[in-house]
CSV table of C-alpha atoms in Angstrom, one decimal:
chain,number,residue,atom,x,y,z
A,30,UNK,CA,-10.0,46.9,45.4
A,31,UNK,CA,-9.3,44.5,43.1
A,32,UNK,CA,-11.2,44.6,39.7
A,33,UNK,CA,-11.7,40.9,39.6
A,34,UNK,CA,-14.4,39.5,41.7
A,35,UNK,CA,-13.6,37.0,44.5
A,36,UNK,CA,-14.5,33.5,43.8
A,37,UNK,CA,-16.2,31.6,46.7
A,38,UNK,CA,-15.3,27.9,47.5
A,39,UNK,CA,-18.4,26.9,45.1
A,40,UNK,CA,-16.8,28.8,42.2
A,41,UNK,CA,-13.5,27.5,42.9
A,42,UNK,CA,-14.7,23.8,42.8
A,43,UNK,CA,-16.6,24.5,39.8
A,44,UNK,CA,-13.3,26.1,37.8
A,45,UNK,CA,-11.2,23.3,39.1
A,46,UNK,CA,-13.6,20.4,37.7
A,47,UNK,CA,-13.9,22.7,34.3
A,48,UNK,CA,-10.1,23.0,34.2
A,49,UNK,CA,-9.7,19.3,34.6
A,50,UNK,CA,-12.3,18.4,31.8
A,51,UNK,CA,-10.5,20.7,29.4
A,52,UNK,CA,-7.1,19.3,30.0
A,53,UNK,CA,-8.7,15.8,29.6
A,54,UNK,CA,-10.1,16.7,26.1
A,55,UNK,CA,-7.0,18.2,25.2
A,56,UNK,CA,-4.8,15.0,26.2
A,57,UNK,CA,-7.2,13.1,24.1
A,58,UNK,CA,-7.0,15.4,21.0
A,59,UNK,CA,-3.2,15.4,21.2
A,60,UNK,CA,-3.1,11.7,21.3
A,61,UNK,CA,-5.1,11.0,18.3
A,62,UNK,CA,-3.2,13.8,16.4
A,63,UNK,CA,0.2,11.9,17.3
A,64,UNK,CA,-1.5,8.7,16.3
A,65,UNK,CA,-2.3,10.2,12.9
A,66,UNK,CA,1.2,11.3,12.1
A,67,UNK,CA,2.8,7.7,12.6
A,68,UNK,CA,2.1,7.2,8.9
A,69,UNK,CA,4.2,9.9,7.6
A,70,UNK,CA,1.8,12.8,8.3
A,71,UNK,CA,3.2,16.3,7.9
A,72,UNK,CA,5.8,15.5,4.9
A,73,UNK,CA,5.2,16.2,1.3
A,74,UNK,CA,3.9,13.0,-0.5
A,75,UNK,CA,3.1,11.3,2.6
A,76,UNK,CA,0.2,9.9,0.7
A,77,UNK,CA,2.4,7.8,-1.1
A,78,UNK,CA,3.3,5.8,1.9
A,79,UNK,CA,-0.4,4.3,1.7
A,80,UNK,CA,-0.7,0.7,0.4
A,81,UNK,CA,-2.5,0.5,-2.9
A,82,UNK,CA,-4.8,-2.4,-4.4
A,83,UNK,CA,-6.8,-4.9,-2.5
A,84,UNK,CA,-4.1,-7.8,-2.4
A,85,UNK,CA,-1.3,-6.2,-1.2
A,86,UNK,CA,-3.1,-4.2,1.5
A,87,UNK,CA,-4.6,-7.4,2.7
A,88,UNK,CA,-1.0,-8.4,3.1
A,89,UNK,CA,-0.4,-5.4,5.1
A,90,UNK,CA,2.2,-4.1,2.6
A,91,UNK,CA,4.1,-7.1,2.9
A,92,UNK,CA,4.8,-7.3,-0.9
A,93,UNK,CA,8.3,-6.5,-1.5
A,94,UNK,CA,9.6,-10.1,-2.2
A,95,UNK,CA,6.4,-11.4,-3.8
A,96,UNK,CA,5.4,-8.5,-6.7
A,97,UNK,CA,3.9,-10.7,-9.1
A,98,UNK,CA,1.2,-8.6,-10.6
A,99,UNK,CA,0.8,-5.1,-12.0
A,100,UNK,CA,0.9,-3.5,-8.4
A,101,UNK,CA,4.7,-4.4,-8.3
A,102,UNK,CA,4.9,-0.9,-10.0
A,103,UNK,CA,4.2,0.6,-6.9
A,104,UNK,CA,5.9,-1.8,-4.4
A,105,UNK,CA,9.0,-3.4,-6.4
A,106,UNK,CA,9.4,-2.7,-10.1
A,107,UNK,CA,11.8,-5.6,-10.3
A,108,UNK,CA,8.8,-8.2,-10.3
A,109,UNK,CA,7.6,-7.0,-13.6
A,110,UNK,CA,10.0,-9.2,-15.3
A,111,UNK,CA,8.6,-12.2,-13.9
A,112,UNK,CA,5.1,-11.5,-15.4
A,113,UNK,CA,3.8,-13.3,-18.4
A,114,UNK,CA,3.4,-11.9,-21.9
A,115,UNK,CA,-0.1,-11.5,-21.7
A,116,UNK,CA,-1.4,-8.2,-20.4
A,117,UNK,CA,-2.5,-7.8,-16.9
A,118,UNK,CA,-4.7,-5.2,-15.8
A,119,UNK,CA,-5.7,-4.1,-12.1
A,120,UNK,CA,-8.4,-1.5,-11.2
A,121,UNK,CA,-8.8,-0.6,-7.5
A,122,UNK,CA,-11.0,1.7,-5.4
A,123,UNK,CA,-10.5,2.4,-1.6
A,124,UNK,CA,-13.3,3.9,0.7
A,125,UNK,CA,-11.4,5.6,3.5
A,126,UNK,CA,-14.1,7.5,5.1
A,127,UNK,CA,-14.4,10.9,5.8
A,128,UNK,CA,-15.2,11.9,2.5
A,129,UNK,CA,-11.9,10.2,1.2
A,130,UNK,CA,-11.2,7.9,-1.7
A,131,UNK,CA,-8.4,6.4,-3.4
A,132,UNK,CA,-8.1,4.7,-6.9
A,133,UNK,CA,-5.7,2.9,-8.8
A,134,UNK,CA,-5.2,1.6,-12.4
A,135,UNK,CA,-2.3,-0.6,-13.3
A,136,UNK,CA,-1.2,-2.3,-16.5
A,137,UNK,CA,1.8,-4.8,-16.9
A,138,UNK,CA,3.2,-7.5,-18.8
A,139,UNK,CA,6.4,-9.1,-20.3
A,140,UNK,CA,7.2,-7.6,-23.8
A,141,UNK,CA,10.5,-9.3,-24.6
A,142,UNK,CA,12.5,-12.1,-23.1
A,143,UNK,CA,13.2,-11.1,-19.6
A,144,UNK,CA,12.0,-7.6,-20.0
A,145,UNK,CA,8.7,-6.4,-18.3
A,146,UNK,CA,7.1,-3.1,-18.4
A,147,UNK,CA,4.0,-1.4,-16.6
A,148,UNK,CA,2.3,1.9,-16.5
A,149,UNK,CA,-0.1,3.1,-13.3
A,150,UNK,CA,-2.3,5.8,-12.2
A,151,UNK,CA,-3.3,6.3,-8.7
A,152,UNK,CA,-4.7,9.2,-6.8
A,153,UNK,CA,-5.8,10.2,-3.3
A,154,UNK,CA,-9.1,12.3,-2.9
A,155,UNK,CA,-9.4,13.6,0.7
A,156,UNK,CA,-13.0,15.3,0.2
A,157,UNK,CA,-14.4,18.6,0.8
A,158,UNK,CA,-14.0,20.9,3.6
A,159,UNK,CA,-14.5,24.5,4.5
A,160,UNK,CA,-11.5,26.6,4.9
A,161,UNK,CA,-11.6,29.7,7.8
A,162,UNK,CA,-9.3,32.1,8.9
A,163,UNK,CA,-8.3,32.4,12.8
A,164,UNK,CA,-11.6,34.2,13.7
A,165,UNK,CA,-13.7,31.0,12.4
A,166,UNK,CA,-14.7,33.2,9.1
A,167,UNK,CA,-15.0,30.8,6.1
A,168,UNK,CA,-13.1,31.3,3.2
A,169,UNK,CA,-15.3,28.9,0.8
A,170,UNK,CA,-15.3,25.1,0.2
A,171,UNK,CA,-11.9,23.3,-0.9
A,172,UNK,CA,-10.8,19.8,-1.6
A,173,UNK,CA,-7.6,18.3,-1.9
A,174,UNK,CA,-6.7,16.1,-5.1
A,175,UNK,CA,-3.5,14.1,-5.3
A,176,UNK,CA,-2.3,11.8,-7.9
A,177,UNK,CA,0.6,10.1,-9.4
A,178,UNK,CA,1.4,8.9,-12.9
A,179,UNK,CA,4.2,6.1,-13.0
A,180,UNK,CA,6.0,4.0,-15.5
A,181,UNK,CA,8.2,1.2,-14.8
A,182,UNK,CA,10.5,-1.2,-16.2
A,183,UNK,CA,12.5,-4.5,-15.3
A,184,UNK,CA,15.1,-6.8,-16.5
A,185,UNK,CA,15.6,-10.3,-15.4
A,186,UNK,CA,19.4,-11.7,-15.5
A,187,UNK,CA,19.6,-15.3,-14.6
A,188,UNK,CA,18.0,-15.3,-11.1
A,189,UNK,CA,18.2,-11.8,-10.7
A,190,UNK,CA,15.9,-8.9,-11.5
A,191,UNK,CA,16.4,-5.3,-11.3
A,192,UNK,CA,13.5,-2.6,-12.2
A,193,UNK,CA,13.1,1.0,-11.6
A,194,UNK,CA,9.7,3.3,-11.6
A,195,UNK,CA,9.6,7.0,-12.5
A,196,UNK,CA,6.7,8.9,-10.9
A,197,UNK,CA,5.2,12.2,-11.7
A,198,UNK,CA,3.2,13.7,-8.9
A,199,UNK,CA,0.6,16.4,-8.7
A,200,UNK,CA,-1.1,17.9,-5.5
A,201,UNK,CA,-4.0,20.2,-6.3
A,202,UNK,CA,-5.8,22.2,-3.7
A,203,UNK,CA,-9.1,22.8,-5.6
A,204,UNK,CA,-10.8,25.8,-4.8
A,205,UNK,CA,-7.7,27.8,-4.8
A,206,UNK,CA,-4.9,28.6,-7.2
A,207,UNK,CA,-2.3,26.5,-4.8
A,208,UNK,CA,-0.9,23.5,-6.6
A,209,UNK,CA,2.4,21.4,-6.6
A,210,UNK,CA,3.9,19.2,-9.2
A,211,UNK,CA,6.8,17.0,-8.4
A,212,UNK,CA,8.7,13.6,-9.1
A,213,UNK,CA,10.2,10.5,-7.6
A,214,UNK,CA,12.0,7.6,-8.7
A,215,UNK,CA,11.8,3.9,-7.1
A,216,UNK,CA,14.6,1.4,-7.5
A,217,UNK,CA,14.0,-2.3,-6.9
A,218,UNK,CA,15.6,-5.6,-7.0
A,219,UNK,CA,14.7,-9.3,-6.6
A,220,UNK,CA,16.5,-12.6,-6.4
A,221,UNK,CA,15.6,-16.3,-6.7
A,222,UNK,CA,17.5,-17.9,-3.7
A,223,UNK,CA,18.1,-21.4,-5.0
A,224,UNK,CA,14.4,-22.0,-5.8
A,225,UNK,CA,13.5,-22.2,-2.1
A,226,UNK,CA,12.5,-18.4,-1.7
A,227,UNK,CA,12.7,-15.2,-3.0
A,228,UNK,CA,14.4,-11.9,-1.6
A,229,UNK,CA,13.5,-8.5,-2.5
A,230,UNK,CA,14.6,-5.0,-1.8
A,231,UNK,CA,13.4,-1.6,-2.9
A,232,UNK,CA,14.0,2.1,-2.3
A,233,UNK,CA,11.0,4.1,-2.5
A,234,UNK,CA,11.0,8.0,-3.2
A,235,UNK,CA,14.6,8.7,-4.2
A,236,UNK,CA,15.3,12.1,-4.9
A,237,UNK,CA,11.3,13.1,-4.6
A,238,UNK,CA,10.5,16.6,-4.6
A,239,UNK,CA,7.3,18.9,-4.7
A,240,UNK,CA,7.5,22.2,-6.3
A,241,UNK,CA,4.8,24.8,-4.9
A,242,UNK,CA,3.7,27.7,-6.9
A,243,UNK,CA,3.5,29.8,-4.0
A,244,UNK,CA,4.9,33.0,-3.5
A,245,UNK,CA,8.1,31.8,-2.3
A,246,UNK,CA,8.1,29.1,-4.7
A,247,UNK,CA,8.4,26.4,-2.0
A,248,UNK,CA,10.3,23.1,-2.7
A,249,UNK,CA,9.6,20.3,-0.4
A,250,UNK,CA,11.7,17.3,-0.1
A,251,UNK,CA,9.6,13.9,-0.1
A,252,UNK,CA,10.8,11.3,2.5
A,253,UNK,CA,12.2,8.1,1.2
A,254,UNK,CA,11.5,4.7,2.3
A,255,UNK,CA,13.7,1.3,1.8
A,256,UNK,CA,12.1,-2.0,2.3
A,257,UNK,CA,13.4,-5.4,2.2
A,258,UNK,CA,11.7,-8.8,2.5
A,259,UNK,CA,11.8,-12.6,2.1
A,260,UNK,CA,8.8,-14.8,0.9
A,261,UNK,CA,8.5,-18.5,0.0
A,262,UNK,CA,5.3,-20.7,-1.2
A,263,UNK,CA,4.7,-24.2,0.2
A,264,UNK,CA,2.7,-26.3,-2.4
A,265,UNK,CA,-0.2,-28.5,-0.8
A,266,UNK,CA,-1.3,-30.8,-3.6
A,267,UNK,CA,1.9,-31.0,-5.9
A,268,UNK,CA,2.2,-34.5,-7.5
A,269,UNK,CA,4.9,-36.4,-8.9
A,270,UNK,CA,4.4,-39.5,-10.8
A,271,UNK,CA,6.4,-42.0,-13.2
A,272,UNK,CA,5.6,-42.5,-17.0
A,273,UNK,CA,7.1,-44.0,-20.0
A,274,UNK,CA,8.2,-41.7,-22.8
A,275,UNK,CA,6.2,-42.1,-26.2
A,276,UNK,CA,9.6,-40.9,-27.6
A,277,UNK,CA,12.1,-42.8,-26.3
A,278,UNK,CA,10.5,-45.6,-24.3
A,279,UNK,CA,12.3,-44.5,-20.9
A,280,UNK,CA,10.4,-44.0,-17.5
A,281,UNK,CA,10.7,-40.3,-16.7
A,282,UNK,CA,9.1,-38.4,-13.9
A,283,UNK,CA,6.3,-36.0,-14.5
A,284,UNK,CA,5.7,-32.9,-12.2
A,285,UNK,CA,2.3,-31.7,-11.6
A,286,UNK,CA,2.3,-28.1,-9.9
A,287,UNK,CA,0.3,-27.5,-6.8
A,288,UNK,CA,-2.9,-25.8,-7.3
A,289,UNK,CA,-3.0,-25.3,-3.6
A,290,UNK,CA,-0.4,-23.4,-1.7
A,291,UNK,CA,0.7,-21.3,1.4
A,292,UNK,CA,2.8,-18.2,0.7
A,293,UNK,CA,4.5,-16.7,3.7
A,294,UNK,CA,6.4,-13.4,3.6
A,295,UNK,CA,8.3,-11.3,5.9
A,296,UNK,CA,9.1,-7.6,5.2
A,297,UNK,CA,11.1,-4.9,6.9
A,298,UNK,CA,10.7,-1.1,6.3
A,299,UNK,CA,12.2,2.0,7.1
A,300,UNK,CA,11.0,5.5,6.4
A,301,UNK,CA,13.1,8.5,6.7
A,302,UNK,CA,12.4,10.2,10.0
A,303,UNK,CA,10.8,7.6,11.5
A,304,UNK,CA,11.8,6.2,14.9
A,305,UNK,CA,12.3,2.7,14.0
A,306,UNK,CA,11.8,0.1,11.2
A,307,UNK,CA,8.5,-1.9,11.0
A,308,UNK,CA,8.6,-5.5,10.7
A,309,UNK,CA,5.5,-7.3,8.8
A,310,UNK,CA,4.3,-10.9,8.6
A,311,UNK,CA,2.1,-11.8,5.8
A,312,UNK,CA,0.3,-15.1,4.5
A,313,UNK,CA,-1.7,-15.9,1.7
A,314,UNK,CA,-3.5,-19.2,1.4
A,315,UNK,CA,-5.1,-20.5,-1.8
A,316,UNK,CA,-7.5,-22.8,-0.4
A,317,UNK,CA,-8.9,-23.8,-3.6
A,318,UNK,CA,-8.5,-23.1,-7.3
A,319,UNK,CA,-11.7,-20.5,-7.0
A,320,UNK,CA,-10.8,-18.7,-3.7
A,321,UNK,CA,-7.7,-17.4,-1.9
A,322,UNK,CA,-7.3,-16.2,1.8
A,323,UNK,CA,-4.9,-13.4,3.0
A,324,UNK,CA,-3.7,-11.5,6.0
A,325,UNK,CA,-0.7,-9.6,7.5
A,326,UNK,CA,0.2,-7.8,10.4
A,327,UNK,CA,3.1,-5.4,11.9
A,328,UNK,CA,4.9,-7.4,14.4
A,329,UNK,CA,7.2,-4.9,15.6
A,330,UNK,CA,6.8,-0.9,14.9
A,331,UNK,CA,6.4,2.5,16.3
A,332,UNK,CA,3.3,3.3,18.2
A,333,UNK,CA,2.8,6.5,20.3
A,334,UNK,CA,6.3,7.5,20.1
A,335,UNK,CA,7.9,4.3,21.1
A,336,UNK,CA,9.0,1.1,19.4
A,337,UNK,CA,7.0,-2.1,20.2
A,338,UNK,CA,5.9,-5.5,19.5
A,339,UNK,CA,2.4,-5.8,17.8
A,340,UNK,CA,1.9,-2.0,17.5
A,341,UNK,CA,-1.5,-2.9,15.8
A,342,UNK,CA,-1.4,0.2,13.7
A,343,UNK,CA,-0.6,-1.6,10.5
A,344,UNK,CA,-2.7,-4.7,9.5
A,345,UNK,CA,-4.8,-6.2,6.7
A,346,UNK,CA,-7.1,-9.1,5.8
A,347,UNK,CA,-8.8,-10.2,2.8
A,348,UNK,CA,-10.2,-12.7,0.3
A,349,UNK,CA,-10.1,-13.3,-3.6
A,350,UNK,CA,-12.5,-15.4,-5.8
A,351,UNK,CA,-11.9,-16.4,-9.2
A,352,UNK,CA,-15.2,-17.0,-11.1
A,353,UNK,CA,-15.5,-19.8,-13.5
A,354,UNK,CA,-17.6,-18.7,-16.3
A,355,UNK,CA,-16.6,-21.3,-18.9
A,356,UNK,CA,-20.2,-22.9,-18.5
A,357,UNK,CA,-21.6,-19.5,-19.3
A,358,UNK,CA,-19.1,-18.1,-21.7
A,359,UNK,CA,-17.4,-20.2,-24.0
A,360,UNK,CA,-13.8,-19.5,-25.1
A,361,UNK,CA,-13.5,-16.5,-22.9
A,362,UNK,CA,-10.4,-14.5,-23.6
A,363,UNK,CA,-9.2,-13.6,-20.0
A,364,UNK,CA,-9.5,-14.7,-16.7
A,365,UNK,CA,-10.3,-12.5,-13.8
A,366,UNK,CA,-10.5,-12.2,-9.8
A,367,UNK,CA,-12.4,-10.0,-7.5
A,368,UNK,CA,-10.3,-9.1,-4.6
A,369,UNK,CA,-11.4,-7.4,-1.3
A,370,UNK,CA,-9.4,-6.4,1.9
A,371,UNK,CA,-10.1,-4.4,4.8
A,372,UNK,CA,-7.4,-2.9,7.1
A,373,UNK,CA,-6.7,0.0,10.0
A,374,UNK,CA,-7.2,3.5,9.0
A,375,UNK,CA,-5.7,5.9,11.4
A,376,UNK,CA,-8.2,8.7,10.4
A,377,UNK,CA,-11.3,7.0,10.0
A,378,UNK,CA,-13.9,7.3,13.0
A,379,UNK,CA,-14.4,3.4,13.0
A,380,UNK,CA,-10.8,2.6,12.6
A,381,UNK,CA,-10.9,0.8,9.3
A,382,UNK,CA,-11.0,1.0,5.6
A,383,UNK,CA,-12.5,-1.0,2.7
A,384,UNK,CA,-10.8,-1.9,-0.7
A,385,UNK,CA,-12.1,-3.6,-3.7
A,386,UNK,CA,-10.0,-4.5,-6.8
A,387,UNK,CA,-10.7,-6.2,-10.2
A,388,UNK,CA,-7.8,-8.1,-11.7
A,389,UNK,CA,-7.9,-9.2,-15.2
A,390,UNK,CA,-5.6,-11.6,-16.9
A,391,UNK,CA,-5.6,-11.7,-20.8
């Protein structure tokens, strides 16, 4: 006689239903796992592929040909040579859910004719979790902390700008003695095409590596990413009028720049080991001197393991306000803006994350 009990028909039906439920749950978990890996999961330094600062995040990262503030250190260092001589500072905080937070602090300015420089610090804190062995026994509380310190410079020659960013990287598993240090380099270029539009291109994480202090002294290569984009701005209320010169008495045309405008950008990016490139459309509408609206979305990219139109796994939206405090504080030595954006997050339970930045121009 078999040592296993013979199942009757009712038991067979129960086992079949139970098996179907288990298979269904397993499929859901596997699909979620695949979706979470679409943004570079499983590779060293994959957190560097996250967009930083509220303004570029609202544009879904379509910032390669724009890059006209200190976040250019992260997106395209070539844009630093187009900044003003006065310092510009950006401070940004990201609420990512699941106990995760991100922060960025960047400073940049032009220091000599056609020469711009910048320094930035950004980090990702993944929250606290309980480590367990294969039997489920708890090892203790751990948290993963990653940060990057970057220095960048850019030089402009006529209608072309060229820049580079050097990054020092650290990944520290707090609660254990495991950590890694590493480096990566970004290169970028921007071109002004006949004063009609900008073209930008950048190579991110070139020669990037992480060196772990494990027994085998593991060395992990950081995937590279190449991005290219175009952007143009349309003025909505620019004015041109004729006046007589007080010096020569001749008539001359005077151009008054637009204070309201629409910016449109198109970006293409390809990450090493990815199945297909991603194309992103972004727009920025300066509706008033005191408020700006932004939005961006991937119009082509990878989802569920295959390329498709509008994958809906990369989008952003946001707004900036520019408070006018001149009536409250006279001769304020700086101007500032408050930027907010919301974007999708593949790991968060509600599928979105929130980002706030404070930008100060001296």
